[in-house]
Amino acid sequence: MRQKLERFALIHVLSRLPDRALVRIAGGKPVVFEGRTLNPLFQAMMYFNRTPKMERLPPAAARRVLARLVQVTQADELPMAAVHEERVPVQGGSIRVRCLTPPGLGARSPGIVWLHGGGHVIGDIDDSDRTVRYVATRTGCRLVNVEYRCAPEHKFPTPAEDCIAAYRWVLDNAERLGLEPSRLAVMGDSAGGNLAAVVSLAARDRGFALPAVQCLIYPVVDLRQLSKSLTTFGTGFGLTKPLIEWFARHYIRTDADRSDPLASPLLAESHAGLPPAIVTVAGFDPLHDEGVEYAEKLKEAGVPVTLVRHDDLTHAWVTMTATPPGRAAMDETCALVRRALSS
């Protein structure tokens, strides 16, 4: 509790300081790369970051670290008109989904299937609850938050297949859930962006209804880890290259899985016929380059793509809506999703 209060106070104080003071606190000069300048508040937050190195922890301990951290960095909980949970049948059991309805909606509305981040290893629908409440409110959509089973207890392809099953369940139950199936988005951040891309590929390849839009927020799309930004931003910006490999090692069964399109959607044989995409990248993120490459692949295949570059931010800004830069990035993303679902 003491650490939580200290982090909350630190973010509150830093958010009130002018940029010049933040830069002075965090080393005295701005962080600049190829014309991109790191947001001073994020620079200061990285400077004061004392989060344990998750790659040195067992998964259960890493999950507890994330649960404590997001309680401080996310925006306050927004009220919903209705919240209920259901069980979705999947191979070998069932998974939990949480269905949220923001205030002011009619009997039917557009919807979002949300897939949380966390490297396919950490995170759940409780950790992401305040985030999805924010998204539901800003987009004006009913939202289904999916608790897919995570690695290493459930390795690839289980998390991917869980998300595919959850999306199909939402399609099958759209009327009962108050959703318009023709205006359904699949959306997620980081590993959730990976899974949203995978769901879109599966919808095309397995012959069920495509999402109206796929929103991929700083997605991981190539588990081979070949991009330049993995090295350039691999330390000092929150998400590190060793942590990315820790996630991958827990997720995959063998190295051959890294080249499977259900794990690395960038490597799909074709990207033609996929739903329109919103792809966001952060300028100081190890995953920056593969996000840009995926957007380019989609565009080359004739898929309508909106690439949003948050050049001054780091990875994980979705979980930082307690800060003005995090809120602004989330608001911009939600506005794009809302527009895509209203057209």
Coordinates of C-alpha atoms in Angstrom, one line a residue:
M1 CA 0.0 0.0 0.0
R2 CA 2.8 2.4 0.8
Q3 CA 4.5 1.8 -2.6
K4 CA 1.1 2.4 -4.3
L5 CA 0.6 5.7 -2.5
E6 CA 4.2 6.8 -3.3
R7 CA 3.8 6.0 -7.0
F8 CA 0.4 7.7 -7.1
A9 CA 1.9 10.8 -5.5
L10 CA 4.9 10.8 -7.8
I11 CA 2.7 10.7 -10.9
H12 CA 0.4 13.4 -9.5
V13 CA 3.4 15.7 -8.8
L14 CA 5.2 15.0 -12.0
S15 CA 2.1 15.7 -14.1
R16 CA 1.9 19.2 -12.7
L17 CA 5.5 20.1 -13.5
P18 CA 6.5 22.1 -16.7
D19 CA 8.4 20.2 -19.3
R20 CA 11.7 22.0 -18.6
A21 CA 11.6 20.9 -15.0
L22 CA 10.8 17.3 -15.9
V23 CA 13.8 17.1 -18.3
R24 CA 16.0 18.6 -15.6
I25 CA 14.9 16.1 -13.1
A26 CA 15.4 13.2 -15.5
G27 CA 19.0 13.8 -16.5
G28 CA 19.1 17.4 -17.8
K29 CA 18.6 16.9 -21.5
P30 CA 15.7 15.6 -23.8
V31 CA 15.8 12.1 -25.2
V32 CA 15.9 12.5 -28.9
F33 CA 16.1 9.8 -31.7
E34 CA 15.7 10.4 -35.4
G35 CA 13.8 13.6 -34.9
R36 CA 11.5 12.1 -32.2
T37 CA 11.6 13.6 -28.7
L38 CA 10.4 11.6 -25.7
N39 CA 7.6 13.2 -23.8
P40 CA 9.2 14.9 -20.7
L41 CA 6.6 13.4 -18.4
F42 CA 7.3 9.9 -19.7
Q43 CA 11.1 10.6 -19.5
A44 CA 10.7 11.4 -15.9
M45 CA 8.5 8.4 -15.2
M46 CA 11.2 6.2 -16.8
Y47 CA 13.9 7.9 -14.7
F48 CA 12.0 7.1 -11.5
N49 CA 10.9 3.6 -12.5
R50 CA 11.6 1.2 -9.8
T51 CA 9.5 -1.7 -11.0
P52 CA 11.2 -5.1 -10.5
K53 CA 12.6 -6.7 -13.6
M54 CA 9.8 -9.1 -14.5
E55 CA 12.1 -11.3 -16.5
R56 CA 13.8 -12.3 -13.3
L57 CA 10.5 -13.3 -11.7
P58 CA 8.3 -16.3 -12.0
P59 CA 5.1 -15.6 -13.9
A60 CA 2.9 -15.6 -10.8
A61 CA 5.1 -12.9 -9.2
A62 CA 5.2 -10.8 -12.4
R63 CA 1.4 -10.9 -12.5
R64 CA 1.3 -9.5 -9.0
V65 CA 3.7 -6.7 -10.0
L66 CA 1.5 -5.7 -12.9
A67 CA -1.7 -5.8 -10.8
R68 CA -0.2 -3.3 -8.3
L69 CA 1.3 -1.1 -11.0
V70 CA -1.8 -0.6 -13.1
Q71 CA -3.8 0.5 -10.1
V72 CA -1.7 3.6 -10.0
T73 CA -1.1 4.4 -13.6
Q74 CA -4.7 3.9 -15.0
A75 CA -7.4 6.6 -15.0
D76 CA -10.1 6.4 -12.3
E77 CA -12.8 3.8 -12.7
L78 CA -15.7 5.1 -14.8
P79 CA -19.3 4.0 -14.0
M80 CA -21.1 1.6 -16.3
A81 CA -24.8 1.3 -16.9
A82 CA -24.4 -2.5 -16.7
V83 CA -21.6 -5.1 -16.1
H84 CA -22.0 -8.8 -16.1
E85 CA -19.8 -11.8 -16.7
E86 CA -20.3 -15.0 -18.7
R87 CA -18.5 -18.2 -19.5
V88 CA -17.4 -18.9 -23.1
P89 CA -16.8 -22.5 -24.2
V90 CA -13.3 -23.2 -25.4
Q91 CA -11.2 -26.2 -26.2
G92 CA -10.7 -28.0 -22.9
G93 CA -13.0 -25.9 -20.7
S94 CA -14.4 -22.4 -20.6
I95 CA -13.1 -18.8 -20.1
R96 CA -14.5 -15.8 -18.5
V97 CA -15.6 -12.7 -20.3
R98 CA -16.8 -9.4 -18.8
C99 CA -19.5 -7.5 -20.7
L100 CA -19.7 -3.7 -20.1
T101 CA -22.4 -1.2 -21.2
P102 CA -21.5 2.5 -20.8
P103 CA -24.3 4.9 -19.9
G104 CA -26.5 6.4 -22.6
L105 CA -26.7 3.5 -25.1
G106 CA -29.9 2.2 -26.7
A107 CA -31.0 -1.4 -26.9
R108 CA -28.4 -2.1 -29.7
S109 CA -25.0 -0.6 -30.2
P110 CA -21.6 -1.1 -31.9
G111 CA -19.3 -3.4 -29.9
I112 CA -15.7 -4.0 -29.1
V113 CA -14.0 -7.3 -28.3
W114 CA -11.1 -6.3 -26.1
L115 CA -8.0 -8.5 -25.8
H116 CA -5.6 -7.4 -23.0
G117 CA -1.9 -7.1 -23.2
G118 CA 0.8 -8.7 -21.1
G119 CA 3.0 -10.7 -23.4
H120 CA 0.5 -13.6 -23.4
V121 CA 1.7 -14.3 -19.8
I122 CA 0.5 -11.6 -17.4
G123 CA -2.6 -9.5 -17.2
D124 CA -6.3 -10.3 -16.9
I125 CA -9.7 -8.7 -17.1
D126 CA -9.4 -7.3 -13.6
D127 CA -6.1 -5.6 -14.4
S128 CA -7.5 -4.0 -17.6
D129 CA -10.9 -3.2 -16.1
R130 CA -10.4 0.5 -15.7
T131 CA -8.8 0.7 -19.2
V132 CA -11.8 -0.9 -20.9
R133 CA -14.3 1.2 -18.9
Y134 CA -12.5 4.2 -20.4
V135 CA -12.6 2.7 -23.9
A136 CA -16.2 1.8 -23.7
T137 CA -17.1 5.3 -22.5
R138 CA -15.0 7.2 -25.1
T139 CA -16.1 5.0 -28.0
G140 CA -19.8 4.7 -27.0
C141 CA -19.6 1.0 -27.5
R142 CA -20.6 -2.1 -25.5
L143 CA -17.4 -4.0 -24.8
V144 CA -16.6 -7.6 -24.1
N145 CA -13.3 -8.0 -22.2
V146 CA -11.8 -11.5 -22.8
E147 CA -9.9 -13.5 -20.1
Y148 CA -8.1 -15.8 -22.4
R149 CA -5.9 -18.4 -20.8
C150 CA -2.2 -17.3 -20.5
A151 CA 1.2 -19.0 -20.8
P152 CA 3.1 -20.7 -19.4
E153 CA 0.2 -22.7 -18.0
H154 CA -1.4 -22.6 -21.4
K155 CA 1.1 -22.2 -24.2
F156 CA 0.7 -21.3 -27.8
P157 CA -1.8 -21.7 -29.6
T158 CA -4.2 -21.8 -26.6
P159 CA -4.4 -18.0 -26.0
A160 CA -4.9 -17.4 -29.7
E161 CA -7.6 -20.1 -30.0
D162 CA -9.3 -18.8 -26.9
C163 CA -9.6 -15.3 -28.4
I164 CA -10.8 -16.7 -31.7
A165 CA -13.5 -18.7 -29.9
A166 CA -14.5 -15.6 -27.8
Y167 CA -14.9 -13.5 -30.9
R168 CA -17.1 -16.2 -32.5
W169 CA -19.1 -16.4 -29.3
V170 CA -19.7 -12.7 -29.4
L171 CA -20.9 -13.0 -33.0
D172 CA -23.2 -15.8 -32.2
N173 CA -24.6 -14.0 -29.1
A174 CA -24.6 -10.4 -30.5
E175 CA -28.4 -9.9 -30.4
R176 CA -28.6 -11.1 -26.8
L177 CA -25.7 -8.9 -25.8
G178 CA -27.2 -5.8 -27.5
L179 CA -24.6 -5.7 -30.2
E180 CA -24.8 -5.0 -33.9
P181 CA -22.6 -7.7 -35.4
S182 CA -21.9 -5.7 -38.5
R183 CA -20.3 -3.0 -36.3
L184 CA -18.0 -5.0 -34.2
A185 CA -14.3 -4.2 -33.6
V186 CA -11.5 -6.4 -32.2
M187 CA -9.1 -4.3 -30.2
G188 CA -6.0 -4.9 -28.0
D189 CA -2.7 -3.6 -26.9
S190 CA 0.7 -5.2 -27.2
A191 CA 0.1 -9.0 -27.0
G192 CA -3.6 -8.1 -27.2
G193 CA -2.8 -6.3 -30.5
N194 CA -1.2 -9.5 -31.6
L195 CA -4.3 -11.5 -30.7
A196 CA -6.6 -9.0 -32.4
A197 CA -4.6 -9.4 -35.6
V198 CA -4.7 -13.2 -35.2
V199 CA -8.5 -13.1 -34.7
S200 CA -8.8 -11.0 -37.9
L201 CA -6.7 -13.6 -39.9
A202 CA -8.7 -16.5 -38.5
A203 CA -12.0 -14.8 -39.4
R204 CA -10.9 -14.5 -43.0
D205 CA -9.3 -18.0 -43.2
R206 CA -12.0 -19.9 -41.3
G207 CA -14.9 -18.2 -43.0
F208 CA -16.7 -16.4 -40.2
A209 CA -17.7 -12.7 -40.2
L210 CA -14.8 -10.2 -40.3
P211 CA -14.6 -7.5 -37.7
A212 CA -15.6 -4.1 -39.0
V213 CA -12.2 -2.8 -37.9
Q214 CA -9.1 -4.2 -36.1
C215 CA -7.4 -1.8 -33.7
L216 CA -3.9 -2.9 -33.0
I217 CA -2.2 -0.8 -30.3
Y218 CA 1.6 -1.1 -30.5
P219 CA 1.2 -4.8 -31.4
V220 CA 3.8 -7.5 -31.3
V221 CA 3.5 -9.2 -34.7
D222 CA 6.8 -11.0 -35.2
L223 CA 8.1 -13.3 -32.5
R224 CA 11.4 -13.8 -34.4
Q225 CA 12.5 -10.4 -32.9
L226 CA 14.4 -9.1 -35.9
S227 CA 13.5 -5.4 -36.0
K228 CA 16.0 -2.6 -35.3
S229 CA 13.9 -0.9 -32.7
L230 CA 14.1 -4.0 -30.4
T231 CA 17.8 -3.1 -30.0
T232 CA 17.5 0.7 -30.2
F233 CA 14.8 0.9 -27.5
G234 CA 15.6 -2.5 -25.8
T235 CA 16.6 -0.9 -22.5
G236 CA 15.6 2.1 -20.5
F237 CA 12.0 2.6 -21.9
G238 CA 9.9 0.3 -19.7
L239 CA 9.5 -2.7 -22.0
T240 CA 12.9 -4.3 -22.6
K241 CA 14.3 -6.8 -25.0
P242 CA 15.0 -9.4 -22.3
L243 CA 11.4 -9.1 -21.1
I244 CA 10.1 -9.5 -24.6
E245 CA 12.2 -12.7 -24.9
W246 CA 11.0 -13.9 -21.5
F247 CA 7.4 -13.5 -22.7
A248 CA 8.1 -15.3 -25.9
R249 CA 9.9 -18.2 -24.2
H250 CA 6.9 -18.7 -21.9
Y251 CA 4.4 -18.5 -24.8
I252 CA 5.9 -20.7 -27.5
R253 CA 6.4 -24.4 -27.4
T254 CA 9.4 -24.5 -29.7
D255 CA 11.2 -22.0 -31.8
A256 CA 9.2 -23.2 -34.8
D257 CA 6.2 -21.5 -33.3
R258 CA 7.8 -18.1 -33.8
S259 CA 7.1 -18.4 -37.6
D260 CA 3.5 -19.6 -37.2
P261 CA 1.1 -16.8 -38.4
L262 CA -1.1 -17.5 -35.3
A263 CA 1.9 -16.3 -33.3
S264 CA 3.5 -13.9 -35.8
P265 CA 0.7 -12.4 -38.0
L266 CA 3.3 -10.5 -39.9
L267 CA 4.3 -13.8 -41.5
A268 CA 0.9 -14.7 -42.9
E269 CA 1.1 -15.9 -46.5
S270 CA -1.3 -13.1 -47.5
H271 CA -2.8 -10.1 -45.8
A272 CA -5.4 -9.5 -48.5
G273 CA -9.0 -9.5 -47.5
L274 CA -8.4 -8.5 -43.9
P275 CA -10.6 -5.9 -42.2
P276 CA -9.7 -2.2 -42.1
A277 CA -7.0 -1.6 -39.5
I278 CA -6.0 1.1 -37.1
V279 CA -2.4 0.5 -36.1
T280 CA -0.7 2.6 -33.4
V281 CA 3.0 2.7 -32.7
A282 CA 5.0 4.5 -30.0
G283 CA 8.1 6.3 -30.9
F284 CA 10.3 4.9 -28.1
D285 CA 9.0 1.3 -28.1
P286 CA 11.0 -1.8 -29.0
L287 CA 7.9 -2.9 -31.0
H288 CA 7.8 0.3 -33.0
D289 CA 9.3 -1.1 -36.2
E290 CA 7.3 -4.2 -36.5
G291 CA 4.1 -2.2 -36.0
V292 CA 5.0 0.1 -38.8
E293 CA 6.0 -2.9 -41.0
Y294 CA 2.6 -4.6 -40.3
A295 CA 0.7 -1.5 -41.3
E296 CA 2.7 -1.4 -44.5
K297 CA 2.0 -5.1 -45.2
L298 CA -1.7 -4.5 -44.8
K299 CA -1.6 -1.5 -47.0
E300 CA 0.3 -3.3 -49.7
A301 CA -2.4 -6.0 -49.6
G302 CA -5.1 -3.5 -50.3
V303 CA -6.4 -3.2 -46.7
P304 CA -7.5 0.3 -45.6
V305 CA -5.0 1.3 -42.8
T306 CA -4.8 4.2 -40.5
L307 CA -1.3 4.3 -39.0
V308 CA -1.1 6.5 -35.9
R309 CA 2.4 7.5 -34.7
H310 CA 2.7 8.6 -31.1
D311 CA 6.3 9.6 -31.6
D312 CA 6.8 11.0 -28.1
L313 CA 5.5 8.0 -26.1
T314 CA 6.8 4.6 -24.9
H315 CA 5.2 1.2 -24.9
A316 CA 2.2 0.6 -22.5
W317 CA 0.7 4.1 -22.7
V318 CA -2.7 2.4 -22.7
T319 CA -2.1 1.6 -19.0
M320 CA -1.0 5.2 -18.3
T321 CA -4.3 7.1 -18.7
A322 CA -3.7 8.7 -15.3
T323 CA -1.3 10.9 -17.2
P324 CA -2.3 13.6 -19.7
P325 CA -0.2 12.1 -22.6
G326 CA -1.6 8.7 -22.0
R327 CA -5.2 10.0 -21.9
A328 CA -4.6 12.0 -25.1
A329 CA -3.3 9.0 -27.0
M330 CA -6.2 6.9 -25.8
D331 CA -8.7 9.6 -26.7
E332 CA -7.3 9.8 -30.2
T333 CA -7.5 6.0 -30.6
C334 CA -11.0 5.8 -29.3
A335 CA -12.2 8.5 -31.6
L336 CA -10.8 6.6 -34.6
V337 CA -12.5 3.4 -33.5
R338 CA -15.8 5.3 -32.9
R339 CA -15.6 6.8 -36.3
A340 CA -14.8 3.4 -38.0
L341 CA -17.8 1.8 -36.3
S342 CA -20.2 4.7 -37.2
S343 CA -19.5 4.7 -40.9

